[in-house]
CSV table of C-alpha atoms and ligand atoms in Angstrom, one decimal:
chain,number,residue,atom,x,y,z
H,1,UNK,CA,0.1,80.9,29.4
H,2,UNK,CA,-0.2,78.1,27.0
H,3,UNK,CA,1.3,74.7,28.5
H,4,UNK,CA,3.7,72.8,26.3
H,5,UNK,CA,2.3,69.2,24.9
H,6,UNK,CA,1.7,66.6,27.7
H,7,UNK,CA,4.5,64.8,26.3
H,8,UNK,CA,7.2,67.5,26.3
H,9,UNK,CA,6.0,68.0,30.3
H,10,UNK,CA,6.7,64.5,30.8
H,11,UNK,CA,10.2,64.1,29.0
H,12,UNK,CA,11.3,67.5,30.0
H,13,UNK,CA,10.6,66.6,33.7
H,14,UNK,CA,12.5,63.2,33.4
H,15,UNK,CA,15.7,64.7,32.3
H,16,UNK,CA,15.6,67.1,35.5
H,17,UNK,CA,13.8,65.4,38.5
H,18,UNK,CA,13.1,62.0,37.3
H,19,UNK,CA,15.0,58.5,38.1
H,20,UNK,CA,18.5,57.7,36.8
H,21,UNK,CA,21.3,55.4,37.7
H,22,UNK,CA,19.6,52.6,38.1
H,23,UNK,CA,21.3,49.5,36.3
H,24,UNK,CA,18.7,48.8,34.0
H,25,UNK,CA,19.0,52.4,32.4
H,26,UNK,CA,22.4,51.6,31.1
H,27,UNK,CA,21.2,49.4,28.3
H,28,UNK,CA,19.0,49.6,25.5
H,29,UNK,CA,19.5,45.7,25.3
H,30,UNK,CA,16.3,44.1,24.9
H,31,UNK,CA,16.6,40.7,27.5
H,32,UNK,CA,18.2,43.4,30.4
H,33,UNK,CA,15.5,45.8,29.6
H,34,UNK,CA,12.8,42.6,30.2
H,35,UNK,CA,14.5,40.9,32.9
H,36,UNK,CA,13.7,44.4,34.6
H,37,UNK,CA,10.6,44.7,34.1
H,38,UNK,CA,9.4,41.5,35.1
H,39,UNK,CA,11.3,42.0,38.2
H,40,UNK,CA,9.7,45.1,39.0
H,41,UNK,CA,5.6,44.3,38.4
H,42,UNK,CA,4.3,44.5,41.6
H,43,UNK,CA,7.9,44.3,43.7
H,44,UNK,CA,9.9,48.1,45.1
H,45,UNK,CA,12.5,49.2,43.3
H,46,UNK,CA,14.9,48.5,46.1
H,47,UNK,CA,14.4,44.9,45.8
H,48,UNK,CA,14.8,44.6,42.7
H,49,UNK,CA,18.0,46.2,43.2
H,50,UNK,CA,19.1,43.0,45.2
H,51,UNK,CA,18.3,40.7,42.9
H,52,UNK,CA,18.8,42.1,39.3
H,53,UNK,CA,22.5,41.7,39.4
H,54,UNK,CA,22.7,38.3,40.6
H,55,UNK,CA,20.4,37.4,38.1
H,56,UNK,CA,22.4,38.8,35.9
H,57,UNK,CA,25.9,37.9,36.8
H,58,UNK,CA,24.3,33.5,36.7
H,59,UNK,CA,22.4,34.1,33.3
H,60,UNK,CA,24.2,37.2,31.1
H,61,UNK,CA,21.9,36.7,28.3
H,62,UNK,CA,19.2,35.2,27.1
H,63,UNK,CA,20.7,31.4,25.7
H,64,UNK,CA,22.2,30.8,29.3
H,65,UNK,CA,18.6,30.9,30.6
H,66,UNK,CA,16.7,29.5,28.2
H,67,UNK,CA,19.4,26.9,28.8
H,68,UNK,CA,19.3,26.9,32.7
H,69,UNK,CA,17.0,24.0,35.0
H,70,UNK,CA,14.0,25.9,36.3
H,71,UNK,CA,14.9,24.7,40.0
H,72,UNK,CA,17.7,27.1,39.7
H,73,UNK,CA,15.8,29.9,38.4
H,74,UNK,CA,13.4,29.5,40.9
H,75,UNK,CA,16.4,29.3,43.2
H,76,UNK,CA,17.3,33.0,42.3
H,77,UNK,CA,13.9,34.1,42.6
H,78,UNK,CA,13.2,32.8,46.0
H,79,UNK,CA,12.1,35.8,47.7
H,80,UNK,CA,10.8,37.7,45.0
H,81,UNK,CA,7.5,36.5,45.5
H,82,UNK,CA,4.6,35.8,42.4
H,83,UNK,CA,6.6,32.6,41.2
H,84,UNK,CA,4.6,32.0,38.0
H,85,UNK,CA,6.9,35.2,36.3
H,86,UNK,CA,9.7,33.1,37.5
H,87,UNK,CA,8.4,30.2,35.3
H,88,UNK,CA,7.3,32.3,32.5
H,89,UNK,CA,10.1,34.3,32.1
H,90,UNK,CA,12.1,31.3,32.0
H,91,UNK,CA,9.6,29.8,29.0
H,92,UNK,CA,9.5,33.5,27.4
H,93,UNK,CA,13.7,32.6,27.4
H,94,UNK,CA,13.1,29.6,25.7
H,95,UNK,CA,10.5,30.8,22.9
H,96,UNK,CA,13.1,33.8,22.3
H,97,UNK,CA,15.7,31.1,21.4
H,98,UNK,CA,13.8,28.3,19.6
H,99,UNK,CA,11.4,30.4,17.6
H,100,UNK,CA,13.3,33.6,17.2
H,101,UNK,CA,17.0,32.5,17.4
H,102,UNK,CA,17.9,34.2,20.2
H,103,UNK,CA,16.7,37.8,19.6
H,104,UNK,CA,13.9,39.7,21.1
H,105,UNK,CA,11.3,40.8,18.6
H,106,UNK,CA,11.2,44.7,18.1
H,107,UNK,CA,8.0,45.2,18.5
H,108,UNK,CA,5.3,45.4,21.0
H,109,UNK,CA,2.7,43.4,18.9
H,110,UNK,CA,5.3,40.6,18.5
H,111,UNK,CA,6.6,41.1,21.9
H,112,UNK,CA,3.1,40.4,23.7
H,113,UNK,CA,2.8,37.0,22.2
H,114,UNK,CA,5.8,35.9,24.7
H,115,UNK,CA,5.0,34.3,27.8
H,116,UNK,CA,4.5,36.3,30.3
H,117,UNK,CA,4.8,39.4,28.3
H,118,UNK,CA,1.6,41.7,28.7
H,119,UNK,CA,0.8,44.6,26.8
H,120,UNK,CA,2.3,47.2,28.9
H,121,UNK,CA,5.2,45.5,29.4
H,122,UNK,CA,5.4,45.3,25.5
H,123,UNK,CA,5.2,48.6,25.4
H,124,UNK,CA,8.0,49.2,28.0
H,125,UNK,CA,10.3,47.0,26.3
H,126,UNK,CA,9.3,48.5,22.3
H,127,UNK,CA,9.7,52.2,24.0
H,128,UNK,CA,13.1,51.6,25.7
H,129,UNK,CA,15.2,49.4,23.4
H,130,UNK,CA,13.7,50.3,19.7
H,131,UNK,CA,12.0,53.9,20.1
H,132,UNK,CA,8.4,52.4,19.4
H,133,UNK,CA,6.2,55.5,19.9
H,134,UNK,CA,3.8,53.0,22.0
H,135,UNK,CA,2.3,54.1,25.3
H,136,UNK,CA,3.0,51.9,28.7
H,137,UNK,CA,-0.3,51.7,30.9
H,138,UNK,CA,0.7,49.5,34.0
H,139,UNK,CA,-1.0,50.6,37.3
H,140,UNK,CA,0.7,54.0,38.3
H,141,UNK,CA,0.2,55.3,34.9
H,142,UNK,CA,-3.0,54.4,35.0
H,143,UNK,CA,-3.4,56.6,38.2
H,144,UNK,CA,-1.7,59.7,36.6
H,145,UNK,CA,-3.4,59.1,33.4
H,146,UNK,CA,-7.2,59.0,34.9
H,147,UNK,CA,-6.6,62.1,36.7
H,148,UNK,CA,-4.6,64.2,34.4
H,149,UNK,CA,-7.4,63.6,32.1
H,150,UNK,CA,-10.6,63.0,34.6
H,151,UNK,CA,-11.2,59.3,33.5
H,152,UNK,CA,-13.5,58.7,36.1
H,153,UNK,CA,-14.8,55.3,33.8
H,154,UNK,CA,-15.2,52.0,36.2
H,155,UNK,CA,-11.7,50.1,35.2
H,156,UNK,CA,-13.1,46.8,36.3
H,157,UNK,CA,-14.8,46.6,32.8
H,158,UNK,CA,-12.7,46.0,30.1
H,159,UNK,CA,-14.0,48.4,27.1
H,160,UNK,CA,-13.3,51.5,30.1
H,161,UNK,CA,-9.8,50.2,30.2
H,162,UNK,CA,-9.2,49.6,25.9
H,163,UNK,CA,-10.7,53.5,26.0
H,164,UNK,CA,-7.8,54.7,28.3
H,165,UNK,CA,-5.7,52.2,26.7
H,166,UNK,CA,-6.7,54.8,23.3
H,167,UNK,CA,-6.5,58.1,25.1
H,168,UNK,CA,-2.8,57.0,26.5
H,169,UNK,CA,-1.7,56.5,22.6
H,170,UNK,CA,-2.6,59.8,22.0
H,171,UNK,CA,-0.7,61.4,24.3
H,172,UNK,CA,3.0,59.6,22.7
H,173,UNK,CA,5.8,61.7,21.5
H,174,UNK,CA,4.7,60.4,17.6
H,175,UNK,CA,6.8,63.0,16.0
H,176,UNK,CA,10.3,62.6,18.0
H,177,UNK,CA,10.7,58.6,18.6
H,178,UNK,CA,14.1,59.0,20.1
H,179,UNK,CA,12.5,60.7,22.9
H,180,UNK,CA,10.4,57.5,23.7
H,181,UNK,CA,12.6,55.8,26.4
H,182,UNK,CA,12.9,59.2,28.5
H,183,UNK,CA,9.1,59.8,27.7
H,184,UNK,CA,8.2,56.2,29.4
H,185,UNK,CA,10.4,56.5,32.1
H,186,UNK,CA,8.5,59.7,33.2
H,187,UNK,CA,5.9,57.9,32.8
H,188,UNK,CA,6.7,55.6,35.2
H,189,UNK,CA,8.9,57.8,37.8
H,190,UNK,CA,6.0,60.4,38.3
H,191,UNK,CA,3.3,57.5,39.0
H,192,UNK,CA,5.4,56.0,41.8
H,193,UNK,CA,6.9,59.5,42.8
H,194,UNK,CA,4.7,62.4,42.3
H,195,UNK,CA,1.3,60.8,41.5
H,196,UNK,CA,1.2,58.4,44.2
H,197,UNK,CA,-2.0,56.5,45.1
H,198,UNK,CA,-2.4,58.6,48.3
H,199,UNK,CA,-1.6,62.6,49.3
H,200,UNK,CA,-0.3,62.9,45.4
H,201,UNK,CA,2.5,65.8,45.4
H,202,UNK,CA,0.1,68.2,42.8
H,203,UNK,CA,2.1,71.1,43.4
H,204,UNK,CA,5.4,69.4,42.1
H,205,UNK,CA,4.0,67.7,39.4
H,206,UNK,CA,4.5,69.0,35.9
H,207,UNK,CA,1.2,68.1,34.8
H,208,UNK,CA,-1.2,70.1,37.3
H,209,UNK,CA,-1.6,72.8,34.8
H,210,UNK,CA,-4.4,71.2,33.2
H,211,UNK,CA,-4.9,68.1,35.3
H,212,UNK,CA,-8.6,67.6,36.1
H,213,UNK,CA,-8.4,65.5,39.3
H,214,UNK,CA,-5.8,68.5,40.6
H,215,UNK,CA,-8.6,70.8,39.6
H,216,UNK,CA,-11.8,69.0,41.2
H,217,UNK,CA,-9.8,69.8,44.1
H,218,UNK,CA,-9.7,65.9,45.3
H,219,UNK,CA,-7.1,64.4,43.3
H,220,UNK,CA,-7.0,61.1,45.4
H,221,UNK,CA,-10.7,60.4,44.2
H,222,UNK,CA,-9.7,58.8,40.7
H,223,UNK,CA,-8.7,55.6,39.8
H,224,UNK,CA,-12.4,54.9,40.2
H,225,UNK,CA,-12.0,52.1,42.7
H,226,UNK,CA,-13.1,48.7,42.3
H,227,UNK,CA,-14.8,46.7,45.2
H,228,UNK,CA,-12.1,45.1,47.2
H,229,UNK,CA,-12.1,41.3,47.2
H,230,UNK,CA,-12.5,39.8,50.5
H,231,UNK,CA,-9.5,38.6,52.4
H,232,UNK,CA,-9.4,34.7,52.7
H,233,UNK,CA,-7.9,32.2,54.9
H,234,UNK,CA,-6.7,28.9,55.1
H,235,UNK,CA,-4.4,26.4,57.1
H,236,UNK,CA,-1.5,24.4,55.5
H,237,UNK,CA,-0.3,21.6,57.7
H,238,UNK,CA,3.1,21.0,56.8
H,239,UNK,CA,5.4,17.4,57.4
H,240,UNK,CA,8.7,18.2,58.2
H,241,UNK,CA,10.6,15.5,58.3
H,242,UNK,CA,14.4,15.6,59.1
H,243,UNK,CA,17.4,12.5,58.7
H,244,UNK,CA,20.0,12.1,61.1
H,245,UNK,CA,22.1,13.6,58.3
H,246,UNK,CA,20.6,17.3,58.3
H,247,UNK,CA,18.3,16.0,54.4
H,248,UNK,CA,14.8,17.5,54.5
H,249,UNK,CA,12.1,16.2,53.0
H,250,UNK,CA,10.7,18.1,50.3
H,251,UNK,CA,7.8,18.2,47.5
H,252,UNK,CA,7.7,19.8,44.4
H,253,UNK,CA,4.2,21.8,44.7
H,254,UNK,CA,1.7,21.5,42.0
H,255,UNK,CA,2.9,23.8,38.7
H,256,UNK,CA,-0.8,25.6,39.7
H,257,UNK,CA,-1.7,27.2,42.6
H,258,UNK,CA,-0.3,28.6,45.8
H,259,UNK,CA,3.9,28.1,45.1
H,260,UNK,CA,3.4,26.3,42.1
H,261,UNK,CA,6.6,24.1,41.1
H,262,UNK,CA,8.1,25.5,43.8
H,263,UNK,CA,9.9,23.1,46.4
H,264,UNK,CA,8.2,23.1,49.6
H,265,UNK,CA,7.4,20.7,52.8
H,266,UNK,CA,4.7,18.6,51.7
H,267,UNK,CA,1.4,20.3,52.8
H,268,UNK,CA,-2.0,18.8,53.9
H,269,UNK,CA,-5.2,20.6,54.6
H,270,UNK,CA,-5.9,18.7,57.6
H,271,UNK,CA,-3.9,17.2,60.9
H,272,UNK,CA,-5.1,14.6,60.3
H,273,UNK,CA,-3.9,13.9,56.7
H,274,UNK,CA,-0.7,14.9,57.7
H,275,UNK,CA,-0.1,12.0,60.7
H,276,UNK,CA,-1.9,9.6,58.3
H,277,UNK,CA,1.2,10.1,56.1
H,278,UNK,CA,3.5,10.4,58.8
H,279,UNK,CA,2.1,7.0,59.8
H,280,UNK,CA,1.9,4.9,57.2
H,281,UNK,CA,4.8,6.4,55.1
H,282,UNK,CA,7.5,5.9,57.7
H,283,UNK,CA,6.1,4.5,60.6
H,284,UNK,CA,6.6,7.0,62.7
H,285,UNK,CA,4.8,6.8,65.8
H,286,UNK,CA,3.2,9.7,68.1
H,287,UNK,CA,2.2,13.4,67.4
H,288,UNK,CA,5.2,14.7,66.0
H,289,UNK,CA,6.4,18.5,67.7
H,290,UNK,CA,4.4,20.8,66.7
H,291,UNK,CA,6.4,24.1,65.6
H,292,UNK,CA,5.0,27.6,65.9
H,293,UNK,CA,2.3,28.6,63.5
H,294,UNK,CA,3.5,31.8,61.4
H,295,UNK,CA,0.9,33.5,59.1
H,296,UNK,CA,1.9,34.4,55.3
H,297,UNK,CA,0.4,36.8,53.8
H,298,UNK,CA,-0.8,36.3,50.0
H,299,UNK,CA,-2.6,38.5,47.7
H,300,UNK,CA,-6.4,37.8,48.7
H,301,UNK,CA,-5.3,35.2,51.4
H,302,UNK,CA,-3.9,34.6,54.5
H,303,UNK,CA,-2.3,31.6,55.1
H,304,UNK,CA,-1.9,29.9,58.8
H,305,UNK,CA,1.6,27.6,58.3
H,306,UNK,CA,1.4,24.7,60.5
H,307,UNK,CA,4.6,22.3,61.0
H,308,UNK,CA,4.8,19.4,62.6
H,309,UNK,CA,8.0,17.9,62.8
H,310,UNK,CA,9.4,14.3,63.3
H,311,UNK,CA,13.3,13.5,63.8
H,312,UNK,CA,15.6,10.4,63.3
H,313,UNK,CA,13.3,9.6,60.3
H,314,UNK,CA,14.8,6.2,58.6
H,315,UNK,CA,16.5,6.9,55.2
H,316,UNK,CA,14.5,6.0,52.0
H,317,UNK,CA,12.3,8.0,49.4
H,318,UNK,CA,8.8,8.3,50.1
H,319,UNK,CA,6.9,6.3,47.4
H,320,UNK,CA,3.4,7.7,47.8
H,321,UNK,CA,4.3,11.4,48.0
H,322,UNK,CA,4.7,12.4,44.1
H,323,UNK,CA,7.8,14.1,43.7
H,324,UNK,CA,9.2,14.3,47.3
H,325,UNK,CA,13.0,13.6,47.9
H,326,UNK,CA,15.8,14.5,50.4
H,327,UNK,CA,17.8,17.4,50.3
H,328,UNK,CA,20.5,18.1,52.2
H,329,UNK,CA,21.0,22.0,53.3
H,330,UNK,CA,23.7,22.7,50.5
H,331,UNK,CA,21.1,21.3,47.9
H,332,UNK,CA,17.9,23.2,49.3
H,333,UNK,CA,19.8,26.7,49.3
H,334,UNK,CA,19.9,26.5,45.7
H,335,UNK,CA,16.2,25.3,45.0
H,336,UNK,CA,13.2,27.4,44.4
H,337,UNK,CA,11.1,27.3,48.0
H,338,UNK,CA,8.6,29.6,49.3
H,339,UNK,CA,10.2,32.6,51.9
H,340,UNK,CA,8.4,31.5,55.2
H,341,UNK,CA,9.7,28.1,54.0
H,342,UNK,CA,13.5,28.7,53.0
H,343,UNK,CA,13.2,31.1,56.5
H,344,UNK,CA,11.9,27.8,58.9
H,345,UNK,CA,15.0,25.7,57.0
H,346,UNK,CA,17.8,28.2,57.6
H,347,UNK,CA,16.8,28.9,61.0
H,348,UNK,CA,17.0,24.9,61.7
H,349,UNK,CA,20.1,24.0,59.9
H,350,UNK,CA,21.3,26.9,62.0
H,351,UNK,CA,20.4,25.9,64.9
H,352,UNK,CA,21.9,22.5,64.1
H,353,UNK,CA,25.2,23.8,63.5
H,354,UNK,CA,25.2,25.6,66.8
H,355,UNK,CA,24.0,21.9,68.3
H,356,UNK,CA,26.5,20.1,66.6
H,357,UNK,CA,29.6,22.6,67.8
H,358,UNK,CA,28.3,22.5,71.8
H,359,UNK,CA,30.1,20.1,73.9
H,360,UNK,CA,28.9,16.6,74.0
H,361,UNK,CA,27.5,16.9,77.3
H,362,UNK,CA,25.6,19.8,76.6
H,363,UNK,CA,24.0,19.1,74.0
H,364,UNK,CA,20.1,18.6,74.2
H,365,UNK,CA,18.7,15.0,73.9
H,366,UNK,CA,17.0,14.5,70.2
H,367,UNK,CA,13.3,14.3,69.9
H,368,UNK,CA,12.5,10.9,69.6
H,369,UNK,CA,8.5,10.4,69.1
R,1,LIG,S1,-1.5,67.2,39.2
R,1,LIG,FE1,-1.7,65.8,40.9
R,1,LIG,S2,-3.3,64.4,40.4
R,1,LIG,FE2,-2.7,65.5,38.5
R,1,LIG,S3,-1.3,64.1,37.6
R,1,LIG,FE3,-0.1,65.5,38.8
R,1,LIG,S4,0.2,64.5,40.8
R,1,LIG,FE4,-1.5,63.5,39.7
C-alpha cells in the first residue's frame, strides 16, 4: 500500500480527529494568534482557556497594550507563571506599534526579531495568519518528529537541532499553502494527543505506517534525552509587614531573576537580614510571628517561603528598601505578584474581613511585638 505524503497524513487527520473550537481558531488575526501562543509555551491548554479571554476583553488589540502599564499586565498574568513572556510580550506590543505601525509583520524571519518571539513561534504565527509554508518545531513536535523519522541525534547540541530544524522544512505542504494553518495545528494536536512523551497512542496515530520509533518497537526511546539538571533549593525570608489600615508592604523584585518586576514581600536570604530591616527600618521590636513555611516549586528549584510578619507597623514609606510602598488590598489585586504570594495576601485580607465583622468582644487581641 503506498502511504499518502506525511503532510496530507497530518492535515487529513486534523480535519477529522484533531482540536477545534478553541477561541484562538476563530481568527487568522495576527496579535490573537500571538497572544495565544505565548500563553500556551509551557502552560495546559485548559489554563489558557481562563485567561485568554480576559486578556482579551482589557486589551482587544495590539495599541491598547502596547499602551497599557506593565503592573497591569503583570496583573492579568498573575498565575500564569514564567513572568518574563509577560514582560516581553508587552515590549513585543510596543515594537509592533513604534516600528511597524501597529501591524504584525507577515513573516516568520521578520516576526522572530520581536521580543519574545522565537523561531517556532514565528513559524506558528506565519503558518496560521499568512499561509507561510514554514514548519513549527516547539517541544511535542520535536517528539513526533524524532520518531516518525528515527532522529535519534543528542538535541542538547545545537547543529542536531538546525538538522531537524531542516528535515521538519521538508516535510511542509510547499505546494498547497492554504493548507498550512490545518497542517500546523496537526502538528501540534498529535504531539500533545497522540504522540505523548509517555505510552504514545501508535496505533491511532496516522503516522505509524512508516514511523521508525513505532517500528523499533520502543517508541518512548526518542527524544534522545538530555541529562537532567539537578534540582536546587533555596530559602526566601520574606517581611510582611501590615498597617492598621489592611496596606501591605510591597517591593518591586529585581526586572532579573526569580519574579522579576513582579510585586512581591521584600525577600532576604537570611533571618537575620530580614529583622535587621525590620529593626532599623521601623523600629519594630521582637521576632516578628513567624507564618508557616510553604515550598514553591520552580523549574530547577525549590523554593522554601519563609514569612515573618509584624502588625500595627507606623505609617510611612520605607526609605532604604528601593521600590517598596503600601498597598491596600483593592490596589494589590490588580498588580503583578507571584501565586504563593497573591495566595498568603488573599487568605489574610480574608481573614481580616471575617475579624473585622465578629463581635467586638470576640474578636482576637492583635499581635503586638
Ligand atoms: S507512530 Fe507512535 S511514535 Fe510514531 S509518531 Fe505516531 S505516535 Fe509517535
Amino acid at each position: 500500500m503506498t502511504l499518502a505524503s506525511f503532510a496530507s497524513r497530518v492535515v487529513e487527520w486534523q480535519q477529522r480527529e484533531g482540536r477545534s473550537g478553541l477561541p484562538w481558531q476563530q481568527s487568522a488575526d495576527p496579535y490573537r494568534v500571538w497572544l495565544s501562543e505565548i500563553m500556551l509555551q509551557q502552560t495546559q491548554v485548559a489554563t489558557v482557556l481562563r485567561y485568554y479571554p480576559r486578556f482579551l476583553a482589557r486589551f482587544p488589540d495590539v495599541q491598547s497594550l502596547a499602551e497599557a502599564p506593565i503592573d497591569e499586565v503583570l496583573g492579568l498574568w498573575s498565575g500564569l507563571g514564567y513572568y518574563s513572556r509577560a514582560r516581553s510580550l508587552h515590549r513585543c506590543a510596543q515594537v509592533v506599534c513604534a516600528v511597524h505601525g501597529g501591524r504584525f509583520p507577515t513573516c516568520a524571519a521578520e516576526l522572530e526579531r520581536l521580543p519574545g518571539i522565537g523561531r517556532s513561534t514565528a513559524a506558528a504565527i506565519a503558518s496560521f495568519c499568512f499561509h507561510e509554508p514554514v514548519s513549527i518545531l516547539d517541544g511535542n513536535v520535536r517528539r513526533l518528529l524524532t520518531r516518525h523519522l528515527g532522529f535519534d541525534a543528542d538535541l542538547s547540541k545545537a547543529r542536531n537541532v538546525d538538522a531537524l530544524w531542516q528535515r521538519a522544512q521538508t516535510l511542509v505542504p510547499i505546494e498547497e499553502p492554504t493548507s498550512m494553518p490545518r497542517y500546523t495545528q496537526g502538528l501540534m494536536d498529535l504531539g500533545a494527543m497522540i504522540c505523548t512523551p509517555r505510552r504514545p497512542r501508535c496505533a491511532a496515530c496516522p503516522l505509524a505506517g512508516d514511523c521508525r520509533a513505532y517500528a523499533s518497537g520502543e517508541p518512548e526511546r526518542l527524544p534522545m534525552r538530555r541529562l537532567a539538571l539537578a534540582r536546587q533549593s533555596r530559602q526566601l525570608w520574606l517581611l510582611w509587614l501590615e498597617r492598621p489600615d489592611g496596606a501591605t508592604l510591597l517591593q518591586r523584585r529585581p526586572a532579573r531573576g526569580i519574579w522579576g518586576g513582579l510585586h512581591c514581600l521584600p525577600a532576604f536570604d537570611s533571618l537575620d537580614a530580614l529583622r535587621d530591616a525590620a529593626h532599623r527600618g521601623w523600629g519594630l521590636t521582637g521576632a516578628g510571628q513567624t507564618e508557616s513555611p510553604r515550598v514553591h516549586r520552580l523549574t530547577h528549584l525549590d523554593l522554601t517561603l519563609q514569612p515573618v510578619r509584624w502588625c500595627l507597623v507606623p505609617p510611612g514609606a520605607p526609605q532604604f528598601l528601593d521600590g517598596a510602598d503600601w498597598y491596600l488590598p483593592a490596589q494589590w489585586e490588580r498588580l503583578g505578584l507571584p501565586a504563593p504570594i497573591r495566595v498568603w495576601l488573599q487568605d489574610s485580607a480574608r481573614s481580616r474581613s471575617v475579624d473585622l465583622a465578629m463581635p467586638h468582644e470576640r474578636r482576637p487581641a492583635a499581635a503586638i511585638p
